[in-house]
Amino acid sequence: MSVELWVAIVAGALALAAPLVFAGIGEGFVERAGRINLGIEGMMIMGAFVGVWAGSMGGPLVGLAAGTAVGLVMAVGMNLVVYRLHANEIVVGLAVTMLGLGLSTYFYQLWIPSGETNVTVQTLPRGLGPLADIPIVGPILFGQSPLVYLAAVLLVAAWAVSRFTRFGLAVQAVGTDPASAALRGVRVQKTGASALLIGGALAGLGGAVITVGTIGSFTPDITAGRGYIVLAIVIMGRSRPVGIALGALLFAFLQSFALLSQSTALTLPSEVYQSIPYLVTLVVLVITSRNQLRRLYRVPRTASASRVTTESTSTKATTP
């Protein structure tokens, strides 16, 4: 495998990681608030479709805004059903995913009937001028879509909001102990609802990034389970921006490797290449979750030793 191929793989990984970062940052806020959004897949694919549909009429920026808006609207509906109708949040999230998958396919078939040519929309220009021509580094760092740089800015902004703003501290408090947060004056339901709105908007934007920001067209099931991958990387990253970014880069690198290495001398079936990112992500998720559970339920050695000493002393004292 040549240097040029590795450069293309790394550059492709950054591009593929962008939609995962957008949706992952949003889901990070949701899970830090003690909630979970299993409707990410539906929000992303609806954002992907609406982004292309709106982008075909108003350009890529309009498409990105429309994708964000449809994710926000779906999050509003999810909040209403969960808080007003007291429905189970997990069931509602799965319903949102199925609704998004079904509606996106239905509206796409109405827009592009069978037998007609698919619509291709304009995407955002790539590269930072002459900097993109620098060997090796140029294509990787300076030949990307503006959305990749926006994803990096969003990571810093999410970290700052989580650490230094009242909203970020309220989200953390609600997710850790909602009863104590309520006693301190935090509006638990409002904070959780706001976190889900952020998660829905960024999930819709992440879907629009796939189509309007990268491919320029839509096909049914274009997200290919990325919503569930987002849930996995948020768990792996413990809902923290840096951890989410690392998880997104891991999956995106493996996906880019699987896509581009098929043209090399590694004569493996295409199904093997396609399954590599998901298998590795699953293994890392299992290892990460296991380590988190061990840290959660582990009893410190000093406390254990103190308890043993106390029990031994108590036994001696009661012995005649």
XYZ file of C-alpha atoms in Angstrom:
320
model
C 0.000 0.000 0.000
C 1.552 3.263 -1.155
C 1.903 6.520 0.750
C -0.692 8.127 -1.518
C -3.227 5.477 -0.545
C -2.625 6.002 3.164
C -2.978 9.758 2.693
C -6.293 9.176 0.913
C -7.455 6.847 3.714
C -6.656 9.363 6.472
C -8.183 12.258 4.519
C -11.285 10.172 3.875
C -11.480 9.281 7.569
C -11.709 12.951 8.545
C -14.499 13.509 6.031
C -16.419 10.418 7.168
C -16.033 11.347 10.837
C -17.709 14.760 10.479
C -21.365 13.588 10.476
C -20.627 11.226 13.378
C -19.120 14.079 15.367
C -22.124 16.348 14.797
C -24.641 13.709 15.843
C -22.362 12.403 18.615
C -21.941 15.804 20.263
C -25.709 16.204 20.319
C -26.262 12.748 21.800
C -23.535 13.497 24.348
C -25.660 16.329 25.754
C -28.718 14.050 25.743
C -27.023 11.275 27.721
C -25.332 13.650 30.145
C -28.849 14.913 30.935
C -29.891 11.383 31.863
C -31.874 10.715 28.695
C -31.323 8.587 25.604
C -32.314 9.168 22.005
C -32.768 5.961 20.043
C -34.271 7.988 17.211
C -30.916 9.280 15.952
C -30.984 7.027 12.900
C -34.400 8.325 11.871
C -33.399 11.938 12.474
C -30.198 11.541 10.491
C -31.823 9.966 7.448
C -34.612 12.546 7.426
C -31.967 15.259 7.667
C -30.141 13.635 4.763
C -33.251 13.567 2.570
C -34.584 17.017 3.448
C -31.086 18.432 3.044
C -30.864 17.181 -0.551
C -34.435 18.218 -1.348
C -33.959 21.746 -0.014
C -30.422 21.940 -1.385
C -31.674 21.207 -4.894
C -33.694 24.434 -4.725
C -31.617 26.755 -2.559
C -28.066 25.461 -2.488
C -25.983 23.559 0.071
C -26.349 26.048 2.937
C -30.132 25.938 2.644
C -29.945 22.152 2.575
C -27.853 22.046 5.758
C -30.256 24.431 7.499
C -33.261 22.356 6.404
C -31.657 19.134 7.633
C -31.002 20.751 11.015
C -34.588 22.016 11.165
C -36.182 18.622 10.476
C -34.070 17.010 13.209
C -35.185 19.741 15.597
C -38.853 19.228 14.688
C -38.579 15.479 15.288
C -36.977 16.143 18.680
C -39.852 18.507 19.572
C -42.336 15.757 18.711
C -40.384 13.247 20.765
C -40.389 15.602 23.778
C -44.142 16.117 23.498
C -44.872 12.393 23.377
C -42.510 11.585 26.264
C -43.393 14.460 28.600
C -47.038 15.178 27.729
C -48.272 11.686 26.944
C -45.847 9.958 29.354
C -44.752 7.396 26.764
C -41.679 5.236 27.217
C -38.646 7.090 25.872
C -36.959 3.995 24.437
C -40.084 2.912 22.565
C -40.618 6.443 21.255
C -37.005 6.601 20.045
C -37.338 3.337 18.137
C -40.609 4.593 16.649
C -38.890 7.790 15.506
C -36.197 5.730 13.797
C -38.724 3.570 11.959
C -40.765 6.648 11.045
C -37.712 8.420 9.655
C -36.632 5.428 7.599
C -40.123 4.950 6.183
C -40.902 8.600 5.474
C -37.543 9.295 3.831
C -38.032 6.385 1.419
C -41.657 7.308 0.722
C -40.944 10.988 0.040
C -37.912 10.095 -2.059
C -40.029 7.824 -4.275
C -42.604 10.604 -4.665
C -39.870 13.065 -5.576
C -37.849 10.731 -7.818
C -40.211 8.078 -9.280
C -38.788 4.739 -10.312
C -36.907 4.917 -13.591
C -35.989 8.608 -13.356
C -32.440 9.899 -12.856
C -31.469 10.708 -9.290
C -31.003 14.391 -8.414
C -27.470 15.582 -7.673
C -27.026 18.810 -5.714
C -24.087 21.129 -5.349
C -21.843 20.505 -2.352
C -19.662 22.953 -0.476
C -16.253 23.670 -2.070
C -13.309 21.773 -0.639
C -9.790 22.800 0.228
C -8.005 25.898 1.497
C -6.418 26.981 -1.753
C -2.670 26.384 -2.231
C -2.372 24.810 1.220
C -4.151 21.731 -0.081
C -1.266 21.146 -2.521
C 1.286 20.602 0.246
C 2.551 16.997 0.029
C 1.000 14.519 2.460
C -0.214 17.115 4.997
C -2.124 19.240 2.475
C -4.780 16.729 1.384
C -5.311 15.568 4.966
C -5.570 18.876 6.820
C -6.254 21.501 4.182
C -8.189 19.636 1.491
C -11.334 19.029 3.521
C -14.864 20.354 3.347
C -15.623 23.369 5.565
C -17.917 21.062 7.530
C -14.906 19.109 8.816
C -13.470 22.306 10.278
C -16.904 23.206 11.637
C -17.022 19.831 13.395
C -13.679 20.624 15.065
C -15.007 24.017 16.190
C -18.139 22.341 17.530
C -16.028 19.966 19.614
C -14.263 22.873 21.314
C -17.558 24.714 21.797
C -19.241 21.637 23.306
C -16.331 21.159 25.716
C -16.510 24.804 26.794
C -20.296 24.704 27.225
C -20.077 21.541 29.313
C -17.358 22.895 31.591
C -17.973 26.612 31.942
C -21.627 27.479 31.326
C -24.664 27.288 33.552
C -26.504 25.128 31.041
C -23.666 22.613 30.832
C -23.443 22.327 34.618
C -27.231 21.965 34.834
C -27.166 19.147 32.282
C -24.486 17.358 34.280
C -26.393 17.837 37.525
C -29.666 16.566 36.058
C -27.993 13.482 34.628
C -26.124 12.705 37.855
C -28.858 13.281 40.456
C -32.111 14.866 39.234
C -33.606 15.062 42.745
C -30.654 17.031 44.115
C -30.616 19.201 40.998
C -34.295 20.042 41.502
C -33.616 21.030 45.125
C -30.923 23.399 43.856
C -33.413 25.133 41.585
C -32.592 23.373 38.295
C -35.636 22.729 36.118
C -35.068 19.055 35.424
C -37.662 18.541 32.699
C -36.765 21.729 30.847
C -33.062 20.879 30.930
C -33.664 17.362 29.619
C -35.964 18.663 26.889
C -33.405 21.284 25.840
C -30.676 18.637 25.650
C -32.853 16.504 23.382
C -33.564 19.498 21.125
C -29.825 20.041 20.740
C -29.328 16.348 20.039
C -32.110 16.278 17.436
C -30.877 19.373 15.624
C -27.304 18.071 15.441
C -28.498 14.612 14.347
C -30.422 16.204 11.469
C -27.367 18.282 10.597
C -25.218 15.156 10.669
C -27.517 13.492 8.153
C -27.440 16.550 5.901
C -23.628 16.548 6.078
C -23.608 13.049 4.574
C -25.611 14.101 1.520
C -25.279 17.850 0.991
C -21.806 18.081 2.476
C -20.190 15.012 0.921
C -22.079 12.898 -1.623
C -24.459 15.401 -3.212
C -27.358 12.966 -3.617
C -29.731 10.790 -1.615
C -30.569 7.101 -1.736
C -32.794 5.153 0.692
C -30.932 3.875 3.772
C -27.969 6.123 2.988
C -27.099 6.466 6.680
C -26.481 2.691 6.868
C -26.893 2.423 10.641
C -24.722 5.415 11.518
C -27.271 6.474 14.125
C -26.537 3.322 16.112
C -22.813 3.842 15.594
C -23.253 7.293 17.117
C -24.812 5.711 20.207
C -21.862 3.327 20.428
C -19.190 6.018 20.163
C -20.981 8.180 22.749
C -20.891 5.242 25.174
C -17.244 4.576 24.334
C -16.391 8.246 24.798
C -18.384 8.463 28.069
C -20.419 11.332 26.549
C -17.351 13.588 26.524
C -16.469 15.595 23.389
C -12.890 14.303 23.167
C -13.946 10.693 23.629
C -16.716 11.092 21.065
C -14.255 12.533 18.565
C -11.815 9.652 19.078
C -14.587 7.089 18.660
C -15.811 8.788 15.491
C -12.292 8.880 14.065
C -11.776 5.189 14.842
C -14.924 4.120 13.013
C -14.333 6.551 10.144
C -10.726 5.416 9.691
C -11.783 1.774 9.500
C -14.567 2.652 7.083
C -12.222 4.667 4.887
C -9.705 1.823 4.973
C -12.423 -0.658 4.001
C -13.557 1.490 1.083
C -10.136 2.281 -0.372
C -8.187 -0.892 0.359
C -10.472 -2.957 -1.862
C -8.431 -1.722 -4.809
C -5.201 -3.150 -3.382
C -3.706 -6.613 -3.598
C -5.566 -7.687 -0.452
C -7.955 -10.056 -2.177
C -10.702 -10.287 0.435
C -14.456 -10.412 -0.195
C -16.144 -7.003 -0.166
C -18.384 -8.152 2.691
C -15.304 -8.558 4.885
C -14.202 -4.997 4.204
C -17.695 -3.668 4.905
C -17.969 -5.503 8.222
C -14.565 -4.470 9.617
C -15.635 -1.025 10.991
C -18.712 -2.442 12.713
C -16.905 -5.451 14.190
C -14.041 -3.382 15.595
C -16.466 -0.783 16.967
C -18.440 -3.573 18.660
C -15.305 -5.049 20.236
C -14.116 -1.650 21.501
C -17.613 -0.907 22.835
C -17.701 -4.188 24.778
C -14.235 -3.593 26.256
C -15.046 0.012 27.157
C -18.384 -0.860 28.738
C -16.791 -3.665 30.730
C -14.105 -1.345 32.079
C -16.707 1.267 32.992
C -18.745 -1.312 34.901
C -15.640 -2.458 36.758
C -14.842 1.121 37.803
C -18.462 1.671 38.824
C -18.805 -1.383 41.047
C -15.227 -1.818 42.231
C -14.741 -1.519 46.003
C -11.520 0.316 46.941
C -8.901 -1.921 48.492
C -8.481 0.350 51.499
C -12.207 0.241 52.244
C -12.218 -3.533 51.800
C -9.223 -3.953 54.106
C -10.802 -1.639 56.683
C -14.021 -3.654 56.609
C -12.116 -6.924 57.086
C -10.191 -5.451 60.026
C -13.379 -4.159 61.630
C -15.122 -7.516 61.245
C -12.089 -9.324 62.699
C -11.990 -6.970 65.711
C -15.719 -7.340 66.235
C -15.395 -11.132 66.157
C -12.595 -11.122 68.736
C -14.541 -8.799 71.003
C -17.579 -11.074 71.027
C -15.552 -14.241 71.585
C -15.646 -15.302 75.339
